[in-house]
Short mmCIF file of C-alpha atoms in Angstrom, two decimals:
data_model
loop_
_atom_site.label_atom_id
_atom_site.label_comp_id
_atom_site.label_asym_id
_atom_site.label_seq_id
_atom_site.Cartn_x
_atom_site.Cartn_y
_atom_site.Cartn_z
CA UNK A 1 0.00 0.00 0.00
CA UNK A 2 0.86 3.69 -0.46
CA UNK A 3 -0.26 7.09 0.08
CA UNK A 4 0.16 10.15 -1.61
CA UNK A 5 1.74 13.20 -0.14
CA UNK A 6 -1.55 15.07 0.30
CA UNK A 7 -3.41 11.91 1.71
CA UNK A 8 -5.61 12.25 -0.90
CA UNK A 9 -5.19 9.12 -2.76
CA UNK A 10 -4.19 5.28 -1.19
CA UNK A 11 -2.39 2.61 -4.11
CA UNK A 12 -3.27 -0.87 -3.52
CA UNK A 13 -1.30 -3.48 -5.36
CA UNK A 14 -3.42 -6.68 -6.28
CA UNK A 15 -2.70 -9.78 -7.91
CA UNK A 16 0.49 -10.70 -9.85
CA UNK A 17 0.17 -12.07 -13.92
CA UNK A 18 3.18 -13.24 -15.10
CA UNK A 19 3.74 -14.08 -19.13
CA UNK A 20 6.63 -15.46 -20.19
CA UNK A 21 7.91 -14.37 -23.43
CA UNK A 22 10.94 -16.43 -24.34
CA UNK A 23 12.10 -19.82 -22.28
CA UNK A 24 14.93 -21.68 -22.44
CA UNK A 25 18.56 -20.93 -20.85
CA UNK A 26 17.83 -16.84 -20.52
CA UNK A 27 14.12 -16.96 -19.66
CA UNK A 28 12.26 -13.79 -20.03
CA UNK A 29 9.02 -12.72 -18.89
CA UNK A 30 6.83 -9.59 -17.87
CA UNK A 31 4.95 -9.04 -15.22
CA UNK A 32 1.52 -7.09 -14.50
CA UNK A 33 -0.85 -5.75 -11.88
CA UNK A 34 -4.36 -4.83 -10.70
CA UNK A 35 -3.78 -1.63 -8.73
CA UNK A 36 -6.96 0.05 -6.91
CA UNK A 37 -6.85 3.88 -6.62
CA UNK A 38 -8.97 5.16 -3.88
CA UNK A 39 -9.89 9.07 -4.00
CA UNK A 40 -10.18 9.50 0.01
CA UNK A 41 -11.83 12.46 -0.43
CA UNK A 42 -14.46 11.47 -3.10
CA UNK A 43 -14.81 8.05 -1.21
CA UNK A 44 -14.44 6.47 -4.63
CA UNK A 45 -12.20 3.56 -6.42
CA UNK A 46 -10.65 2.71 -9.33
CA UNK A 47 -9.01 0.09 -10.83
CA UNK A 48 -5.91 0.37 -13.75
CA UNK A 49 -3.45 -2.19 -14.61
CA UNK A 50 0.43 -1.85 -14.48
CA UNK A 51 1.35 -3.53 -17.95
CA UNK A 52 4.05 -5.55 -19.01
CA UNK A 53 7.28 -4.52 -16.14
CA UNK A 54 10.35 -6.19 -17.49
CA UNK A 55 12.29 -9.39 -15.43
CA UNK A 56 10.14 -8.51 -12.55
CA UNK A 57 11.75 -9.64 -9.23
CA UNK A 58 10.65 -12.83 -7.33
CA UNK A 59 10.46 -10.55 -4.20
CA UNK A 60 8.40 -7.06 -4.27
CA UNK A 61 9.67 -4.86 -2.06
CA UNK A 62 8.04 -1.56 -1.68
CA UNK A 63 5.59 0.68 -3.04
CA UNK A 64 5.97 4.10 -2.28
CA UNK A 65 4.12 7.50 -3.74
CA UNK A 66 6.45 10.40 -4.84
CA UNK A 67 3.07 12.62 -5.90
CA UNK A 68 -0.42 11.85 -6.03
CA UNK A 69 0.20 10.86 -9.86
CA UNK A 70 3.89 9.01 -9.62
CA UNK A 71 4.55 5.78 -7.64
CA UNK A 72 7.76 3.94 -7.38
CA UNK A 73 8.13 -0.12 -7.30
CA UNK A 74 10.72 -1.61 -5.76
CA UNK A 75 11.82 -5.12 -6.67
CA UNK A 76 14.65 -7.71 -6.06
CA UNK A 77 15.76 -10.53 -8.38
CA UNK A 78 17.30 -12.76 -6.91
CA UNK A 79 17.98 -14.87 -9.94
CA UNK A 80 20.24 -11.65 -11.62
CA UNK A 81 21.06 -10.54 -8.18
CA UNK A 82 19.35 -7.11 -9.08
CA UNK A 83 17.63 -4.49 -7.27
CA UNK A 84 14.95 -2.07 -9.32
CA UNK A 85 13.32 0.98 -9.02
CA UNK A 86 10.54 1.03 -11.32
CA UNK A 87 9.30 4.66 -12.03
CA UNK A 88 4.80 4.39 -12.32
CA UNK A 89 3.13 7.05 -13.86
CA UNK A 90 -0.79 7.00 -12.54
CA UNK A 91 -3.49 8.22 -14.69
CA UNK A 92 -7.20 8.26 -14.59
CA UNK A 93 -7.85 4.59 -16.69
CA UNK A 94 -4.01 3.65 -17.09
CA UNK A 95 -0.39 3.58 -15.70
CA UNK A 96 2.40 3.92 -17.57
CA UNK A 97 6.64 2.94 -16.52
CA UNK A 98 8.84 5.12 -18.35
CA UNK A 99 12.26 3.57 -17.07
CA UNK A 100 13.85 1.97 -14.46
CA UNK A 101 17.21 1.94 -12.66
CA UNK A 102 18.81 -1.22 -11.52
CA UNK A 103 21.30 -1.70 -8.56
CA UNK A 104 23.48 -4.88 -7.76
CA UNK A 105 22.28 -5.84 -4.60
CA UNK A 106 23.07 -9.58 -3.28
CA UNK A 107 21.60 -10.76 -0.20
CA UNK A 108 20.23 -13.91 1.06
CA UNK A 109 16.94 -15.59 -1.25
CA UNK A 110 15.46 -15.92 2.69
CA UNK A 111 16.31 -12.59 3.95
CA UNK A 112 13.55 -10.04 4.79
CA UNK A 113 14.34 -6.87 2.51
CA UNK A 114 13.27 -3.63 4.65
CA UNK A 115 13.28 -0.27 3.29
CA UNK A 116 12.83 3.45 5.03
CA UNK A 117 11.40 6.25 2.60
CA UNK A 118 12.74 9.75 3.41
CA UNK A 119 12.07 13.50 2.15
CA UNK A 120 14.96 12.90 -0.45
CA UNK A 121 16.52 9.01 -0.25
CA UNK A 122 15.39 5.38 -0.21
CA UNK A 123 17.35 2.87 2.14
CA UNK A 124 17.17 -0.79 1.20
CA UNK A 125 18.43 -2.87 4.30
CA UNK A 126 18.61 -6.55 4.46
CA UNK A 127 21.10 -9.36 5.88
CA UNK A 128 23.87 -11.86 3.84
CA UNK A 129 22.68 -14.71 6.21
CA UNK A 130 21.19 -15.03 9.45
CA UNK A 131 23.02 -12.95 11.87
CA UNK A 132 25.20 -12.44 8.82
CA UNK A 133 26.67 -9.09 7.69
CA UNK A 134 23.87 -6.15 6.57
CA UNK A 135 23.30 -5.57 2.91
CA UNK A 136 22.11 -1.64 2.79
CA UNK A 137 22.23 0.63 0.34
CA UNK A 138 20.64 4.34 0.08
CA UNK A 139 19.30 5.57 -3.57
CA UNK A 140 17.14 8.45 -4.27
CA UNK A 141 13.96 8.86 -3.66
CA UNK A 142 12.45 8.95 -7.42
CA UNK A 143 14.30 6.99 -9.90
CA UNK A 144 14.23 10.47 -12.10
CA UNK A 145 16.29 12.41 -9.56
CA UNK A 146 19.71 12.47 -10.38
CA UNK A 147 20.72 15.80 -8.28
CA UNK A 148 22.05 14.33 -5.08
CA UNK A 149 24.80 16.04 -3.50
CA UNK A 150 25.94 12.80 -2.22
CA UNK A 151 27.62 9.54 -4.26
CA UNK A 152 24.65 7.34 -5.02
CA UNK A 153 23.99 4.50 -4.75
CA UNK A 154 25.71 4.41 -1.39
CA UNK A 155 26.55 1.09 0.28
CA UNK A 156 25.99 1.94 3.90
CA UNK A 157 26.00 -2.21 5.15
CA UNK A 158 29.37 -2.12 6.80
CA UNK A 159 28.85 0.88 8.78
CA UNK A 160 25.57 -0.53 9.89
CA UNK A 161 27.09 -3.78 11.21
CA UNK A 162 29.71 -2.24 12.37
CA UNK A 163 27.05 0.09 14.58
CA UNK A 164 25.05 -3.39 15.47
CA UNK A 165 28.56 -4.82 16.79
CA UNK A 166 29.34 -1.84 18.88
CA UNK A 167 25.59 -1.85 20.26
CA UNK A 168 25.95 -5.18 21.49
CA UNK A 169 28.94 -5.45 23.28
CA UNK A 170 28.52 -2.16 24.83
CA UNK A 171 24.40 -1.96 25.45
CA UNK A 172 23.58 -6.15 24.82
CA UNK A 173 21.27 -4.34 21.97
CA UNK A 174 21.20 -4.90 18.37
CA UNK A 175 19.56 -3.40 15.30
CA UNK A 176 17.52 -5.94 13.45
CA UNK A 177 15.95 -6.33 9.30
CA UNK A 178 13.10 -7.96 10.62
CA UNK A 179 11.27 -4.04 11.04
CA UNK A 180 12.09 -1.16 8.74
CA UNK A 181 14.28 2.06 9.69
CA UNK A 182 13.68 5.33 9.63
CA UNK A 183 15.42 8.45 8.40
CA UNK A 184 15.45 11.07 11.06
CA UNK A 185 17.38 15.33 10.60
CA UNK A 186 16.41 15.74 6.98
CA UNK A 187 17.79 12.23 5.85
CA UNK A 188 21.06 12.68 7.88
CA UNK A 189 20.30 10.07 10.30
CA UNK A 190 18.78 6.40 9.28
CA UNK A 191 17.95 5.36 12.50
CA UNK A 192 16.53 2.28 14.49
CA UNK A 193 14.54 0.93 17.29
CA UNK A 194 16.93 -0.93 19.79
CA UNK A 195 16.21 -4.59 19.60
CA UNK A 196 17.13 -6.26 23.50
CA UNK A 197 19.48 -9.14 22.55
CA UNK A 198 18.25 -11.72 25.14
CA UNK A 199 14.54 -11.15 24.80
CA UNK A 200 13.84 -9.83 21.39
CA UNK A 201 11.77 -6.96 21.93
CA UNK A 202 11.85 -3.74 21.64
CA UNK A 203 13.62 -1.45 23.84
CA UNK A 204 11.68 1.19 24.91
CA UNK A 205 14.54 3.81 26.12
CA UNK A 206 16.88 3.73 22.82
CA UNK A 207 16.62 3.96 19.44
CA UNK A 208 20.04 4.01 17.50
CA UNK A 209 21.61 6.00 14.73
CA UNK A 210 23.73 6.09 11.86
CA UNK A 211 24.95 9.40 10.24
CA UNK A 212 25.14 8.79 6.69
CA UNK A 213 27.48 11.32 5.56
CA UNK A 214 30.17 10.71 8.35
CA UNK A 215 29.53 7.21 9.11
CA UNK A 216 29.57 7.48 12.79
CA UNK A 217 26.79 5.87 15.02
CA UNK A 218 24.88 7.20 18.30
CA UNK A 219 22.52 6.37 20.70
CA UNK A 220 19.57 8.52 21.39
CA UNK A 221 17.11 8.29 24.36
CA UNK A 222 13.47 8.74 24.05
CA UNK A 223 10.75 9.05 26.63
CA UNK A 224 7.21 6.88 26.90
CA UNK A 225 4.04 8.39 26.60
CA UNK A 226 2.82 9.46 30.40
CA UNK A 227 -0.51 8.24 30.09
CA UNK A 228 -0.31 5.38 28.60
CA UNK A 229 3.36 3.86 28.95
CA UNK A 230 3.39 3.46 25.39
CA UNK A 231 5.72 1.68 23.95
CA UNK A 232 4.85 -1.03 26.90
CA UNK A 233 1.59 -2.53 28.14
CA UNK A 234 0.18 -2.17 31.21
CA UNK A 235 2.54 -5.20 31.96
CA UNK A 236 5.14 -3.26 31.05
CA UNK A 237 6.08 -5.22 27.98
CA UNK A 238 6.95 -4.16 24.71
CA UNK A 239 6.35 -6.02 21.62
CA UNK A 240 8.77 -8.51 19.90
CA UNK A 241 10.33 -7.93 16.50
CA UNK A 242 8.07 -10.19 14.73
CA UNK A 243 4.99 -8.31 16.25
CA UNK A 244 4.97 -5.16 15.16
CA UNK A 245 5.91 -3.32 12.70
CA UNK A 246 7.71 0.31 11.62
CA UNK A 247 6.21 3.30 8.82
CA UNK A 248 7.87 6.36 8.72
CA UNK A 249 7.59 9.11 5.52
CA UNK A 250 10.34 11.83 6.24
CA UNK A 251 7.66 13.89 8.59
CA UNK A 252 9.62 14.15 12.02
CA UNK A 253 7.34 11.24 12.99
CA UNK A 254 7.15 7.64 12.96
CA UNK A 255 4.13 5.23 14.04
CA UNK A 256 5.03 1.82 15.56
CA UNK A 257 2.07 -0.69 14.85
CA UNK A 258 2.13 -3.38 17.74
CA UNK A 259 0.48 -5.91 19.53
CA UNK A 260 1.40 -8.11 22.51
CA UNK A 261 1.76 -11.34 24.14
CA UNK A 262 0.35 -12.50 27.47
CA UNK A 263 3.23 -12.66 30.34
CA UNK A 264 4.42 -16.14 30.87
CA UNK A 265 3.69 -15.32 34.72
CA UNK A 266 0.26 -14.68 33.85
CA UNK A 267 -2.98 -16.85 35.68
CA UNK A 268 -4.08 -17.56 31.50
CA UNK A 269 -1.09 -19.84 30.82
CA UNK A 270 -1.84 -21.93 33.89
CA UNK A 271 -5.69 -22.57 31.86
CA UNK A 272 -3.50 -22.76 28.47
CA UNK A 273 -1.67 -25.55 30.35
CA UNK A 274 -4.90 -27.33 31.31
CA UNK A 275 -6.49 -26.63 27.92
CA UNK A 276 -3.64 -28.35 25.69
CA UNK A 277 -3.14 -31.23 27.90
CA UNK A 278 -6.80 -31.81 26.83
CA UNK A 279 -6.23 -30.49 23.41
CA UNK A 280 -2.97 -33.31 23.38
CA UNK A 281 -5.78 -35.92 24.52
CA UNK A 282 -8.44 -35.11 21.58
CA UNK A 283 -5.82 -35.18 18.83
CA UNK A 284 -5.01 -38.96 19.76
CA UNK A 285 -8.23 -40.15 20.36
CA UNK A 286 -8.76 -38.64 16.61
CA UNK A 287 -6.43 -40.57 14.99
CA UNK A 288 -7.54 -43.68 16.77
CA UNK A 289 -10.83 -42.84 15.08
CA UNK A 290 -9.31 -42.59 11.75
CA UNK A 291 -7.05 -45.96 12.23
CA UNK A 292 -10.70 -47.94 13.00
CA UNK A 293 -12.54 -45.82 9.89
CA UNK A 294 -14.61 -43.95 12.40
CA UNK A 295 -14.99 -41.01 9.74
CA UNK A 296 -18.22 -39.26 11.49
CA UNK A 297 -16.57 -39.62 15.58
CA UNK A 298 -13.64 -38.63 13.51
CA UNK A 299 -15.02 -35.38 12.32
CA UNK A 300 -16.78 -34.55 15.52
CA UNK A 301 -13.25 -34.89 17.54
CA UNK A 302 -11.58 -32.45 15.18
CA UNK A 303 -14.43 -29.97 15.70
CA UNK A 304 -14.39 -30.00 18.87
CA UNK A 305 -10.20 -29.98 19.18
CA UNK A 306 -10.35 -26.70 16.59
CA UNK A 307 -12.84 -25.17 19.20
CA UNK A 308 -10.04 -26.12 22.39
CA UNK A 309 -7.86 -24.59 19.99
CA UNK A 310 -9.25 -21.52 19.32
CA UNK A 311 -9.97 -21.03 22.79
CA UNK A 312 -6.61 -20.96 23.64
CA UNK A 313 -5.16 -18.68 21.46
CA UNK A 314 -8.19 -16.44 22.67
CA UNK A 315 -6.52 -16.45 26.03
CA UNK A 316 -2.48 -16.29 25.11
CA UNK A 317 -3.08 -14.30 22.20
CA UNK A 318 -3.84 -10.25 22.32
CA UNK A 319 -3.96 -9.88 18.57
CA UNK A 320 -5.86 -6.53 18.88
CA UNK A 321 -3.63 -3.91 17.44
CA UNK A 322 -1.84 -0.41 19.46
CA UNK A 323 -0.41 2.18 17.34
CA UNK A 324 1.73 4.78 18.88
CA UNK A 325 3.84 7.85 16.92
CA UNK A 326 7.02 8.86 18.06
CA UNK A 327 8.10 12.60 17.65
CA UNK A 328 11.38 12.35 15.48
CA UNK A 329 12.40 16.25 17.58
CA UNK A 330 10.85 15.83 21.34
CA UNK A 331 11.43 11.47 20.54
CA UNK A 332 8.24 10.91 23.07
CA UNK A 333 6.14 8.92 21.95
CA UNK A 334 2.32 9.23 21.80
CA UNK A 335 -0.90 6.66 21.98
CA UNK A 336 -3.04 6.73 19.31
CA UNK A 337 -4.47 3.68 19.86
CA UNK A 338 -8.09 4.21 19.74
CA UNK A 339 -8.68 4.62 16.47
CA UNK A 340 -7.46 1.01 16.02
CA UNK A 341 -7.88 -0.62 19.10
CA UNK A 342 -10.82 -2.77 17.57
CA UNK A 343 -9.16 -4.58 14.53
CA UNK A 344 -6.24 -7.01 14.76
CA UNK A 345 -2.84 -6.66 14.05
CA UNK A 346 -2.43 -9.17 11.07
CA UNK A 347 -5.66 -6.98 8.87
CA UNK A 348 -4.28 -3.62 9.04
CA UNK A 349 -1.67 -1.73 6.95
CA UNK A 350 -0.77 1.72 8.38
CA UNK A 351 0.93 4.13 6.52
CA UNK A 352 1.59 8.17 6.41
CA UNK A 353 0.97 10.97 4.30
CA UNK A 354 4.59 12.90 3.83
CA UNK A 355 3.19 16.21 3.39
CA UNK A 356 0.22 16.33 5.94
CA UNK A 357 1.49 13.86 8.92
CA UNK A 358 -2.44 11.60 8.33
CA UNK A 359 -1.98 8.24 9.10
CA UNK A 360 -4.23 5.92 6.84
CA UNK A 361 -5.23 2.63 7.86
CA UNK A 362 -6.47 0.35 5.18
CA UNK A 363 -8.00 -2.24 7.42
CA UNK A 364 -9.46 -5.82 5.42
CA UNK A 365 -11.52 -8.18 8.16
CA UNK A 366 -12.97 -11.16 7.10
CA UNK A 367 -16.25 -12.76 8.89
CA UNK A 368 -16.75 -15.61 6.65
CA UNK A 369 -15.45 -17.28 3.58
CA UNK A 370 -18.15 -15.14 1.28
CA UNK A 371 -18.16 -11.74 3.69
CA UNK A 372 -15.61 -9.74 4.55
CA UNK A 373 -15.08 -5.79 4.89
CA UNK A 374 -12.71 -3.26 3.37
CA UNK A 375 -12.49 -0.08 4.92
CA UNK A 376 -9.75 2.88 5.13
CA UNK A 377 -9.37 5.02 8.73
CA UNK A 378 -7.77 8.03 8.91
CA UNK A 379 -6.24 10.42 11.74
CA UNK A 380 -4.78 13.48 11.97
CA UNK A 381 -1.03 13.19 13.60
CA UNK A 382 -0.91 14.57 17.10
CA UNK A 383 2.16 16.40 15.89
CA UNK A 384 0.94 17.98 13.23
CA UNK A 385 -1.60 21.43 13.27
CA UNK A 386 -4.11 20.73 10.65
CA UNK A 387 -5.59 23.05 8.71
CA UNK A 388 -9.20 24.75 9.22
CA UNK A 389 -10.73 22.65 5.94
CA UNK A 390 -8.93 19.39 7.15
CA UNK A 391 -10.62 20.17 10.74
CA UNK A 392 -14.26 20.70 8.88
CA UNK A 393 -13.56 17.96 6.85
CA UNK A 394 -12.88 15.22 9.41
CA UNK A 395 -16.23 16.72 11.47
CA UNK A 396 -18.46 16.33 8.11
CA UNK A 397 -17.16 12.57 7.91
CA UNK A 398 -18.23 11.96 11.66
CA UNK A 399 -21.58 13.11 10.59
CA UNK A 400 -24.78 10.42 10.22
CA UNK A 401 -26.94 12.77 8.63
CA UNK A 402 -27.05 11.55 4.94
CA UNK A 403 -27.47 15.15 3.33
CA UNK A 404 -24.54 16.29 5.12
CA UNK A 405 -22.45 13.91 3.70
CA UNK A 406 -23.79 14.43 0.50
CA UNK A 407 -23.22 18.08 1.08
CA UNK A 408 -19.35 17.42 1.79
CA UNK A 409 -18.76 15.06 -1.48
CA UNK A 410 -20.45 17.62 -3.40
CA UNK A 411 -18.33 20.45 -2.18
CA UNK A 412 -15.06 18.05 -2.32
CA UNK A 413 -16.28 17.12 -6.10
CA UNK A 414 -16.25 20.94 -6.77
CA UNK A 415 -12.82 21.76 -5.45
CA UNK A 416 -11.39 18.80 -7.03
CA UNK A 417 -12.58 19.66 -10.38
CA UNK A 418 -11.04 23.33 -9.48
CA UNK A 419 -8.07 22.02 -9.42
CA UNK A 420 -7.88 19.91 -12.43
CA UNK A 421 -8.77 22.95 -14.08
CA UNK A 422 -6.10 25.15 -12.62
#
């Protein structure tokens, strides 16, 4: 997913066609899309296709907006050991890729590939191996700019494992791939949350960075929210690496997407216990049912060991989601939880605006295997002083009165059709 600068449009990347075009030793193919455009404003979709993109990588990347009409793909192939940066142009029934650059880039065919998006550069951060040596390099931010005042691409991976050795034998922390960086002092810094080497979580005091253009490292301490404790629970827990997850746009803010696990001291794992040693129980007595060819006790068993099941993940498992956003100046952090606190962690994607600070949630639940619900949330950063026709607009949208809204899609229809004018 992506949004546009203005938060006025969200990109949603859909299924994958692949033709091949010539087989044998050098294979080639192309590669399309479905893309949905969503006009926030309007309320209204559309759908275009991104046609025929050239030895399309087995991994995609990252999709990122430069302008409300421009998107950027990022690929890897592993076969040609090849990163790309696919330039998209976005118009109203079509999409169109002028060119592409290509970086070497080699990395493991396992690794996760992380990237941070700043005001002015792209950082692509990944690992050789596991625990090996960080693959990293910085491009710009649109394939079409070729006015940096600094040597790009950059290969930045030594200096960061040279940071992530120096964090753990002084601080027992580490940086990890597993959730993206951020850029922080007008793309000076690419920084990182502190991951606590014995537990795997996140540290909630430290976030380390890496100046790019002198390749030194710091440490940086930032303070929890005072209401809420966030980044912990009220167990005073943070999340582990594999349960959250990082989007930053370049805005002096970034929004950490979490959820959290049950303490192992907790009175629920002592009913967990009881619960799978009954669970352990069901699943044998279902096989014996299947080795004497008692189908229907068979299929009653499994029923009833998905329902033990699901009853305790219900009580180990907190998959509801918290979303807090850290000040990149002050670095406190603030709860903005509410807004979210009702859909889990695994049907949300949460990204910014880089111009106006609004986070946009595009939020997919599923009820049953022929319903499910797309929606799109929005809030205004705490941050960030909106404007007096962003503060109207977000009251018209709370609204249940039908002619208001009406009312506000008419006016947003006018000004919209002002503009394309203009």
């Amino acid at each position: 997913m992506a949004v546009s600068p203005d938060g006025k449009y969200v990109f949603l990347i859909g299924a994958r066609k692949i033709r091949v075009i010539a087989e044998g030793q050098h294979p080639e193919w192309t590669t399309s899309f479905e893309m949905n455009v969503i006009n926030v404003d309007l309320e209204s979709r559309r759908t275009v296709r991104i046609n025929d993109l050239c030895d399309f990588g087995e991994y995609f990347v990252q999709l990122y907006a430069i302008d409300s009409k421009t998107l950027v793909i990022l690929d890897y192939n592993f076969s040609q050991l090849t990163l790309r940066q696919r330039l998209i142009k976005v118009y109203t029934n079509s999409t169109y890729s002028p060119f592409h650059r290509c970086y070497r880039y080699i990395t493991s065919q396992t690794s996760y590939i992380k990237t941070a998006i700043g005001c002015h550069y792209c950082a692509v951060l990944s690992r050789a191996r596991f625990e090996g040596d960080f693959v990293a390099l910085m491009l710009p931010k649109s394939p079409a700019d070729f006015s940096s005042t600094i040597p790009l691409p950059m290969d930045i991976g030594a200096s960061i494992t040279e940071m992530n050795d120096g964090l753990s034998l002084s601080l027992s922390l580490s940086v990890t791939h597993y959730i993206s960086p951020f850029f922080m002092r007008n793309d000076q810094d690419l920084c990182f949350l502190a991951i606590n080497n014995s537990t795997l979580d996140i540290d909630p005091k430290t976030i380390a960075c890496l100046n790019i253009s002198k390749k030194i490292w710091y440490t940086r301490g930032v303070s929890r929210n005072a209401s809420s404790t966030f980044p912990q629970d009220e167990y005073e827990q943070t999340p582990l690496v594999v349960d959250c997850s990082v989007s930053g746009c370049g805005f002096r803010q970034l929004a950490l997407v979490a959820r959290y696990r049950t303490p192992l001291y907790n009175w629920r794992w002592r009913v967990c216990d009881a619960i799978l040693w009954i669970q352990m129980r069901l699943i044998r007595l279902f096989f014996f049912c299947l080795d004497y060819r008692a189908e229907f006790i068979g299929k009653i068993i499994l029923s009833i060991t998905s329902a033990v099941s699901w009853w305790r993940d219900y009580l180990v498992l907190r998959p509801f989601t918290r979303v807090g956003v850290l000040n990149l100046e002050s670095l406190l952090w603030t709860d903005v939880s509410n807004y979210l606190n009702d859909i889990r962690f695994t049907d949300q994607i949460t990204q910014f605006a880089s111009d106006t600070g609004q986070i946009v949630s595009f939020v997919c639940r599923t009820w049953s295997d022929d319903d499910c619900e797309l929606s799109i949330r929005m809030l205004k950063s705490p941050f960030v002083i909106p404007s007096l026709y962003s503060l109207a607009n977000f009251q018209l949208r709370k609204s249940t009165n039908l002619s208001v809204l009406e009312f506000r899609r008419k006016y947003v229809r006018h000004l919209s059709s002002i503009e394309d004018i203009n």
